[in-house]
């Protein structure tokens, strides 16, 4: 290659040559696999000693940008790319995405097959509106699935398919909330639930949670609807204790309130025996169980469901009909097949192993390196975990900003209205992180804490 190198710049002569060659690799003028001029030739051109050029080549070779081949010369390393500007590329080992990223995700192919099958089915195209409760096959599949995986007692007729958990909350709200009705959410809690109930005219009250979940003694007597996430409290992550579950059902019975149990991500469960859902503990028809496929499959499919007591079923069907009659039957039928063929259960089993490993790795790092700054909230399910900060939220904001600058995204705990929570803390999501980068990320977070030193 006819490479243009000058001796302009700062530093000794080798450093200047090094800098220009590095720039040429980084901006693509020198491409992977390309041969560099021999040291002797470049030295002659620049009127410097051969050793001066050799020092620059050696440094770039040690940093992994160049590779020397005996008898053939010096070449730009195959993995040297502009993405690593300013950092030494690892030598010897290729930097590549995980295998999962190199091919389309397997569920995508499966999903394509299932949807194509449904589109080809002779009865795929109906000239009529369909059942507002959803595809009968999917309702049966959901009833079986949650019966096995969550001990929810339901038959196909008890299930109403929705466009995600959000529509389930919307339908429940429409049929139970009058303007001014008192609705409680957990604090901190799920902002989309708060906003939704407010939009329906409810007076929404945040009720504190502690290590056992929702503080039942703090429920206002006037509450008509209690929204809760007992399996994996959103966002803190602890499960609601059995004593609290029983107390909540008892409270609801005495006050004539409805309990909405949002079980959004509990399929990813890392403990042997989960606590029974409120729905199966309930003996008096006070619980609506809400599930979602957003975490187990993809949020954009907009698939969720609810299991309601008999007393609300007709109204919920009617509300669904008024809202959009029914969802997309093709997607619903494809999901039914996904469940019936055992693919959902298999996916959950595999993903649970993966998420459990990430959860354990992050928890171990928090217990080992962060005890001065963070107190982990014990959790055994889901795709994120939380830890309370011992310092102030201002300090924590600075820590998280430093970590973000270094490429590590960790969320700050927020209240259900998006404001400051009662206790500051962090939310660490591991649904989409590369497990091989967890230790590195946690080290960056620890360094950010040390730099701010919020003790
Ligand atoms: C508490 C909670 N409920 C439900 C959902 C899922 O909602 P949807 O099924 O509408 O996507 C989420 C998603 O993040 C959530 O955090």
Coordinates of C-alpha atoms and ligand atoms in Angstrom, one line a residue:
X1 CA 0.0 0.0 0.0
X2 CA 1.1 3.5 -0.8
X3 CA 0.7 4.9 2.7
X4 CA 1.3 8.6 3.3
X5 CA 3.1 9.1 6.6
X6 CA 4.7 12.3 7.7
X7 CA 6.8 13.2 10.7
X8 CA 4.4 16.0 11.7
X9 CA 3.0 15.9 15.2
X10 CA 4.2 15.7 18.7
X11 CA 6.2 13.1 20.6
X12 CA 9.3 11.2 19.5
X13 CA 9.5 10.1 15.9
X14 CA 8.3 6.6 16.7
X15 CA 5.3 8.0 18.5
X16 CA 4.4 10.1 15.5
X17 CA 4.6 7.2 13.1
X18 CA 2.6 5.1 15.5
X19 CA -0.1 7.7 15.8
X20 CA -0.5 8.1 12.1
X21 CA -0.6 4.4 11.4
X22 CA -3.1 3.9 14.2
X23 CA -5.3 6.7 12.7
X24 CA -5.1 5.1 9.3
X25 CA -6.3 1.7 10.7
X26 CA -9.0 3.3 12.7
X27 CA -10.5 5.4 9.9
X28 CA -10.3 2.6 7.5
X29 CA -7.6 3.9 5.2
X30 CA -5.7 0.8 6.2
X31 CA -8.1 -2.1 6.0
X32 CA -7.9 -5.5 7.9
X33 CA -5.6 -7.8 6.1
X34 CA -3.7 -5.1 4.2
X35 CA 0.1 -5.3 4.1
X36 CA 2.2 -2.4 5.5
X37 CA 5.4 -1.2 3.8
X38 CA 8.4 -3.1 5.2
X39 CA 10.1 -1.2 8.0
X40 CA 13.3 -0.6 5.9
X41 CA 11.3 0.9 3.1
X42 CA 9.3 3.3 5.3
X43 CA 12.4 4.3 7.2
X44 CA 14.1 5.2 4.0
X45 CA 11.1 7.2 2.8
X46 CA 11.0 9.2 6.1
X47 CA 14.7 9.4 6.5
X48 CA 14.7 7.9 9.9
X49 CA 16.4 4.9 11.3
X50 CA 14.8 1.5 10.7
X51 CA 14.5 1.0 14.4
X52 CA 12.3 4.1 14.8
X53 CA 9.7 2.5 12.4
X54 CA 10.2 -0.9 14.0
X55 CA 9.3 0.5 17.4
X56 CA 6.0 1.9 16.1
X57 CA 5.2 -1.4 14.3
X58 CA 6.0 -3.4 17.5
X59 CA 3.7 -1.3 19.6
X60 CA 0.8 -1.6 17.1
X61 CA 1.4 -5.3 16.9
X62 CA 1.4 -5.6 20.7
X63 CA -1.8 -3.7 20.9
X64 CA -3.4 -6.1 18.3
X65 CA -3.7 -3.6 15.4
X66 CA -1.0 -5.2 13.3
X67 CA 0.2 -8.8 12.9
X68 CA 3.6 -9.9 11.7
X69 CA 3.9 -13.0 9.5
X70 CA 7.4 -14.4 9.3
X71 CA 8.7 -14.1 5.8
X72 CA 5.6 -12.3 4.5
X73 CA 5.6 -8.9 6.3
X74 CA 3.4 -6.9 8.6
X75 CA -0.4 -6.8 8.1
X76 CA -3.3 -5.0 9.6
X77 CA -5.0 -7.4 12.0
X78 CA -8.2 -8.9 10.7
X79 CA -10.1 -7.7 13.8
X80 CA -8.8 -4.1 13.8
X81 CA -11.8 -1.9 13.2
X82 CA -12.8 1.7 13.8
X83 CA -15.1 0.6 16.6
X84 CA -12.2 0.4 19.1
X85 CA -10.6 3.8 18.6
X86 CA -8.4 4.7 21.5
X87 CA -8.5 1.3 23.1
X88 CA -6.1 -1.5 22.7
X89 CA -7.7 -4.4 20.8
X90 CA -7.3 -7.7 22.6
X91 CA -4.6 -9.7 20.9
X92 CA -5.2 -13.3 19.7
X93 CA -8.9 -13.5 20.6
X94 CA -11.5 -12.3 18.2
X95 CA -14.1 -9.9 19.5
X96 CA -17.4 -11.2 18.1
X97 CA -21.0 -11.0 19.1
X98 CA -22.4 -14.0 21.0
X99 CA -23.7 -16.8 18.8
X100 CA -27.2 -15.7 19.5
X101 CA -26.7 -12.5 17.6
X102 CA -25.1 -14.0 14.5
X103 CA -28.2 -15.7 13.4
X104 CA -31.8 -14.6 13.6
X105 CA -33.1 -15.5 17.1
X106 CA -34.6 -19.0 16.9
X107 CA -38.0 -17.8 18.2
X108 CA -38.3 -15.6 15.2
X109 CA -38.1 -18.5 12.8
X110 CA -40.5 -20.5 14.9
X111 CA -42.9 -17.6 15.0
X112 CA -42.7 -17.1 11.3
X113 CA -43.6 -20.7 10.7
X114 CA -46.5 -20.6 13.1
X115 CA -48.0 -17.4 11.7
X116 CA -47.6 -18.7 8.1
X117 CA -49.4 -21.9 9.1
X118 CA -52.3 -19.9 10.5
X119 CA -52.5 -17.7 7.4
X120 CA -52.7 -20.8 5.2
X121 CA -55.4 -22.4 7.4
X122 CA -58.7 -22.8 5.4
X123 CA -60.7 -21.1 8.2
X124 CA -58.2 -18.2 8.7
X125 CA -60.4 -15.7 7.0
X126 CA -63.8 -15.1 8.7
X127 CA -66.4 -12.7 7.3
X128 CA -67.6 -12.2 10.9
X129 CA -66.5 -10.6 14.0
X130 CA -65.1 -13.1 16.4
X131 CA -65.4 -13.8 20.1
X132 CA -64.4 -10.8 22.2
X133 CA -62.9 -13.2 24.8
X134 CA -60.3 -14.3 22.1
X135 CA -59.3 -17.3 20.1
X136 CA -60.8 -20.4 21.9
X137 CA -57.6 -22.5 21.3
X138 CA -55.5 -19.8 22.9
X139 CA -57.8 -19.5 25.9
X140 CA -57.6 -23.2 26.4
X141 CA -53.8 -23.2 26.0
X142 CA -53.5 -20.3 28.5
X143 CA -55.7 -22.0 31.0
X144 CA -53.5 -25.2 30.8
X145 CA -50.3 -23.2 30.9
X146 CA -51.0 -21.1 33.9
X147 CA -52.6 -24.1 35.6
X148 CA -49.3 -25.9 35.4
X149 CA -46.8 -23.1 35.7
X150 CA -48.6 -20.8 38.1
X151 CA -51.2 -22.9 39.9
X152 CA -53.9 -20.6 38.7
X153 CA -57.3 -22.3 38.6
X154 CA -58.9 -21.5 35.3
X155 CA -60.8 -23.2 32.5
X156 CA -60.9 -21.8 28.9
X157 CA -64.1 -19.9 29.7
X158 CA -62.4 -18.1 32.6
X159 CA -59.7 -16.6 30.3
X160 CA -60.1 -13.4 28.3
X161 CA -57.3 -12.7 25.9
X162 CA -56.2 -9.1 25.8
X163 CA -53.8 -6.8 23.9
X164 CA -51.1 -7.1 26.6
X165 CA -51.5 -6.7 30.4
X166 CA -52.2 -3.0 29.7
X167 CA -55.5 -3.7 28.0
X168 CA -56.4 -6.1 30.8
X169 CA -56.0 -3.3 33.3
X170 CA -57.9 -1.0 31.1
X171 CA -60.9 -3.3 30.8
X172 CA -60.9 -4.0 34.5
X173 CA -60.8 -0.3 35.2
X174 CA -63.6 0.4 32.7
X175 CA -66.0 -2.0 34.3
X176 CA -65.2 -1.2 38.0
X177 CA -64.1 2.4 38.3
X178 CA -66.5 5.4 38.5
X179 CA -65.0 8.9 38.5
X180 CA -63.5 9.5 42.0
X181 CA -63.3 5.7 42.9
X182 CA -60.4 5.1 45.2
X183 CA -57.9 2.8 43.6
X184 CA -54.6 1.8 45.2
X185 CA -51.3 1.0 43.6
X186 CA -48.1 0.0 45.2
X187 CA -45.5 2.7 46.0
X188 CA -43.1 2.5 44.4
X189 CA -45.1 0.8 41.6
X190 CA -45.9 0.5 38.0
X191 CA -46.4 3.9 36.5
X192 CA -48.5 2.6 33.6
X193 CA -51.0 1.3 36.0
X194 CA -51.2 4.6 38.0
X195 CA -51.6 6.6 34.8
X196 CA -54.2 4.3 33.4
X197 CA -56.4 4.3 36.5
X198 CA -56.0 8.1 36.8
X199 CA -57.1 8.4 33.1
X200 CA -60.3 6.6 33.9
X201 CA -61.1 9.1 36.6
X202 CA -60.0 7.1 39.7
X203 CA -58.5 8.7 42.8
X204 CA -55.2 6.8 42.9
X205 CA -53.5 6.3 46.2
X206 CA -50.0 4.9 46.6
X207 CA -49.7 2.4 49.4
X208 CA -46.2 1.7 50.8
X209 CA -44.5 -1.7 50.4
X210 CA -41.9 -3.3 52.7
X211 CA -39.9 -6.5 52.7
X212 CA -43.1 -8.6 52.7
X213 CA -44.8 -6.6 49.9
X214 CA -47.8 -4.4 50.1
X215 CA -48.5 -3.0 53.6
X216 CA -52.1 -4.1 54.0
X217 CA -52.6 -2.1 57.1
X218 CA -52.0 1.1 55.1
X219 CA -54.8 0.5 52.6
X220 CA -57.4 3.2 52.7
X221 CA -60.8 1.9 53.8
X222 CA -62.5 3.4 50.8
X223 CA -60.3 1.6 48.3
X224 CA -62.5 -0.3 45.8
X225 CA -59.6 -1.7 43.6
X226 CA -56.2 -2.8 44.9
X227 CA -53.6 -3.2 42.2
X228 CA -50.6 -5.4 43.2
X229 CA -47.6 -7.3 41.8
X230 CA -47.2 -10.1 44.4
X231 CA -44.8 -12.5 42.6
X232 CA -42.1 -10.0 41.9
X233 CA -43.1 -6.5 43.2
X234 CA -42.6 -3.9 40.5
X235 CA -40.1 -2.4 40.7
X236 CA -38.4 -3.6 43.9
X237 CA -38.6 -7.3 43.2
X238 CA -39.5 -9.0 46.5
X239 CA -42.4 -11.5 46.6
X240 CA -45.4 -10.8 48.8
X241 CA -45.3 -13.1 51.9
X242 CA -48.0 -15.7 52.4
X243 CA -49.2 -13.8 55.5
X244 CA -49.6 -10.7 53.5
X245 CA -51.4 -12.5 50.7
X246 CA -53.9 -13.9 53.2
X247 CA -54.2 -10.6 55.0
X248 CA -54.9 -8.8 51.7
X249 CA -57.6 -11.3 50.6
X250 CA -59.2 -11.0 54.1
X251 CA -59.1 -7.2 53.8
X252 CA -60.6 -7.2 50.3
X253 CA -63.4 -9.5 51.6
X254 CA -64.2 -7.2 54.5
X255 CA -64.1 -4.0 52.4
X256 CA -65.8 -5.3 49.3
X257 CA -62.7 -4.5 47.2
X258 CA -61.4 -6.1 44.0
X259 CA -57.8 -7.2 43.9
X260 CA -55.9 -7.0 40.6
X261 CA -53.0 -9.4 40.6
X262 CA -50.5 -8.4 37.9
X263 CA -48.2 -11.5 37.3
X264 CA -46.2 -9.9 34.5
X265 CA -42.9 -11.7 34.7
X266 CA -43.1 -14.4 37.3
X267 CA -42.6 -17.3 34.8
X268 CA -38.9 -16.6 35.2
X269 CA -38.6 -17.9 38.7
X270 CA -35.4 -19.0 40.3
X271 CA -36.7 -20.6 43.5
X272 CA -38.1 -24.1 43.8
X273 CA -41.5 -23.4 45.2
X274 CA -43.2 -20.0 44.4
X275 CA -45.9 -18.8 46.7
X276 CA -49.4 -19.4 45.5
X277 CA -51.0 -16.7 43.4
X278 CA -53.7 -14.6 45.1
X279 CA -56.0 -16.0 42.5
X280 CA -55.7 -19.6 43.8
X281 CA -55.8 -18.5 47.4
X282 CA -59.0 -16.5 46.8
X283 CA -62.2 -18.3 47.9
X284 CA -64.6 -15.5 47.4
X285 CA -64.2 -14.2 43.9
X286 CA -62.3 -11.0 44.6
X287 CA -59.2 -11.5 42.4
X288 CA -58.6 -10.8 38.8
X289 CA -55.4 -12.4 37.6
X290 CA -53.5 -10.6 34.8
X291 CA -50.8 -12.1 32.7
X292 CA -48.7 -11.0 29.8
X293 CA -46.6 -12.5 27.0
X294 CA -44.5 -9.4 26.9
X295 CA -41.7 -10.9 28.9
X296 CA -42.0 -14.5 27.9
X297 CA -42.1 -13.7 24.2
X298 CA -42.2 -10.2 22.7
X299 CA -44.0 -7.0 24.0
X300 CA -44.8 -6.0 20.4
X301 CA -47.1 -9.0 20.0
X302 CA -49.4 -7.3 22.4
X303 CA -50.7 -10.4 23.9
X304 CA -51.9 -10.8 27.5
X305 CA -54.9 -12.1 29.3
X306 CA -57.0 -12.0 32.4
X307 CA -58.8 -14.5 34.5
X308 CA -61.7 -12.8 36.2
X309 CA -64.3 -14.0 38.8
X310 CA -67.6 -15.0 37.3
X311 CA -69.3 -11.8 38.5
X312 CA -67.2 -9.6 36.2
X313 CA -66.9 -11.9 33.2
X314 CA -69.9 -10.6 31.1
X315 CA -69.0 -7.0 31.7
X316 CA -65.4 -7.5 30.7
X317 CA -66.4 -9.2 27.5
X318 CA -68.7 -6.3 26.7
X319 CA -65.9 -3.8 27.5
X320 CA -63.6 -5.7 25.2
X321 CA -66.2 -5.7 22.4
X322 CA -66.7 -1.9 22.8
X323 CA -62.9 -1.3 22.8
X324 CA -61.8 -3.2 19.7
X325 CA -64.1 -6.2 19.5
X326 CA -61.2 -8.7 19.6
X327 CA -57.5 -8.7 18.7
X328 CA -55.7 -10.2 15.8
X329 CA -56.9 -13.9 15.4
X330 CA -53.8 -14.9 13.5
X331 CA -51.5 -13.8 16.3
X332 CA -53.7 -15.4 18.9
X333 CA -53.9 -18.8 17.0
X334 CA -50.1 -18.8 16.5
X335 CA -49.6 -18.2 20.2
X336 CA -51.9 -21.1 20.9
X337 CA -49.8 -23.4 18.8
X338 CA -46.6 -22.0 20.4
X339 CA -48.0 -23.1 23.7
X340 CA -49.5 -26.4 22.6
X341 CA -46.3 -27.5 20.9
X342 CA -44.5 -27.0 24.2
X343 CA -42.3 -24.3 22.7
X344 CA -43.3 -21.6 25.2
X345 CA -42.5 -24.0 28.1
X346 CA -39.2 -24.9 26.6
X347 CA -38.3 -21.3 25.9
X348 CA -39.2 -20.4 29.5
X349 CA -37.1 -23.3 30.9
X350 CA -34.0 -22.2 28.8
X351 CA -34.4 -18.6 29.4
X352 CA -34.9 -19.1 33.1
X353 CA -31.6 -20.9 33.4
X354 CA -29.9 -18.0 31.6
X355 CA -31.7 -15.3 33.6
X356 CA -31.0 -17.1 36.9
X357 CA -27.3 -17.2 36.1
X358 CA -27.3 -13.4 35.4
X359 CA -29.4 -12.7 38.5
X360 CA -27.0 -14.7 40.6
X361 CA -23.9 -13.1 39.1
X362 CA -25.2 -9.6 39.7
X363 CA -26.5 -10.4 43.2
X364 CA -23.1 -11.9 44.1
X365 CA -21.3 -8.8 42.9
X366 CA -23.6 -6.6 44.9
X367 CA -23.1 -8.6 48.0
X368 CA -19.3 -8.7 47.5
X369 CA -18.4 -5.2 46.3
X370 CA -21.2 -2.8 47.1
X371 CA -22.0 -3.3 50.7
X372 CA -20.9 0.3 51.6
X373 CA -23.4 1.8 49.1
X374 CA -26.2 -0.6 48.3
X375 CA -28.6 -3.0 50.1
X376 CA -30.0 -5.6 47.7
X377 CA -33.7 -6.3 47.7
X378 CA -34.0 -10.1 47.8
X379 CA -35.8 -11.5 44.7
X380 CA -36.3 -14.8 43.0
X381 CA -38.0 -14.0 39.8
X382 CA -38.1 -11.7 36.8
X383 CA -35.7 -9.8 34.6
X384 CA -34.5 -7.1 36.9
X385 CA -33.4 -6.6 40.5
X386 CA -33.2 -3.6 42.8
X387 CA -31.0 -2.4 45.6
X388 CA -31.6 0.5 48.0
X389 CA -28.8 3.1 48.3
X390 CA -27.4 4.0 51.6
X391 CA -26.5 7.6 50.4
X392 CA -28.6 10.4 49.0
X393 CA -30.4 10.4 45.7
X394 CA -28.2 13.3 44.5
X395 CA -25.1 11.2 45.1
X396 CA -26.7 8.2 43.4
X397 CA -27.6 10.3 40.4
X398 CA -23.9 11.3 40.1
X399 CA -22.8 7.7 40.4
X400 CA -25.3 6.6 37.7
X401 CA -24.2 9.4 35.4
X402 CA -20.6 8.4 35.7
X403 CA -21.5 4.7 35.0
X404 CA -23.5 5.8 32.0
X405 CA -20.6 7.8 30.6
X406 CA -18.5 4.6 30.9
X407 CA -21.2 2.7 28.9
X408 CA -23.0 1.0 31.8
X409 CA -26.7 1.8 32.0
X410 CA -28.3 1.3 35.4
X411 CA -31.6 2.9 36.2
X412 CA -32.5 4.9 39.3
X413 CA -35.5 3.7 41.2
X414 CA -38.5 6.1 40.8
X415 CA -41.9 6.5 42.4
X416 CA -45.0 5.3 40.6
X417 CA -45.5 8.9 39.4
X418 CA -41.9 9.1 38.1
X419 CA -40.8 11.3 41.0
X420 CA -38.4 10.5 43.8
X421 CA -39.1 7.3 45.7
X422 CA -39.3 7.1 49.5
X423 CA -35.8 5.4 49.4
X424 CA -33.4 6.0 46.6
X425 CA -32.1 2.9 44.8
X426 CA -31.0 1.3 41.6
X427 CA -32.8 -0.9 39.1
X428 CA -30.5 -3.4 37.3
X429 CA -32.1 -5.0 34.3
X430 CA -30.6 -8.2 33.0
X431 CA -33.1 -9.3 30.4
X432 CA -30.9 -7.9 27.5
X433 CA -27.4 -7.8 28.8
X434 CA -24.5 -9.9 27.5
X435 CA -23.6 -12.2 30.5
X436 CA -19.9 -12.1 29.6
X437 CA -20.0 -8.4 30.2
X438 CA -21.8 -8.5 33.6
X439 CA -18.6 -8.6 35.8
X440 CA -17.0 -5.7 33.7
X441 CA -20.2 -3.7 34.0
X442 CA -20.4 -4.2 37.8
X443 CA -16.8 -3.2 38.1
X444 CA -17.5 0.0 36.3
X445 CA -20.5 0.6 38.6
X446 CA -18.3 0.0 41.7
X447 CA -15.6 2.4 40.3
X448 CA -18.3 5.0 39.8
X449 CA -19.4 4.6 43.5
X450 CA -15.8 4.9 44.7
X451 CA -15.3 8.0 42.6
X452 CA -18.4 9.7 44.2
X453 CA -17.9 8.0 47.5
X454 CA -21.4 8.7 48.9
X455 CA -20.7 7.3 52.4
Ligands
LIG1 C1 -45.7 -4.3 36.2 C2 -45.8 -4.7 34.8 N1 -47.0 -5.1 34.4 C3 -47.2 -5.5 33.1 C4 -46.2 -5.3 32.1 C5 -46.4 -5.8 30.7 O1 -47.4 -5.0 30.1 P1 -47.9 -5.4 28.6 O2 -48.3 -6.8 28.6 O3 -49.0 -4.4 28.4 O4 -46.8 -5.1 27.7 C6 -45.0 -4.8 32.5 C7 -43.9 -4.6 31.5 O5 -42.9 -4.1 31.7 C8 -44.8 -4.5 33.9 O6 -43.6 -4.0 34.3

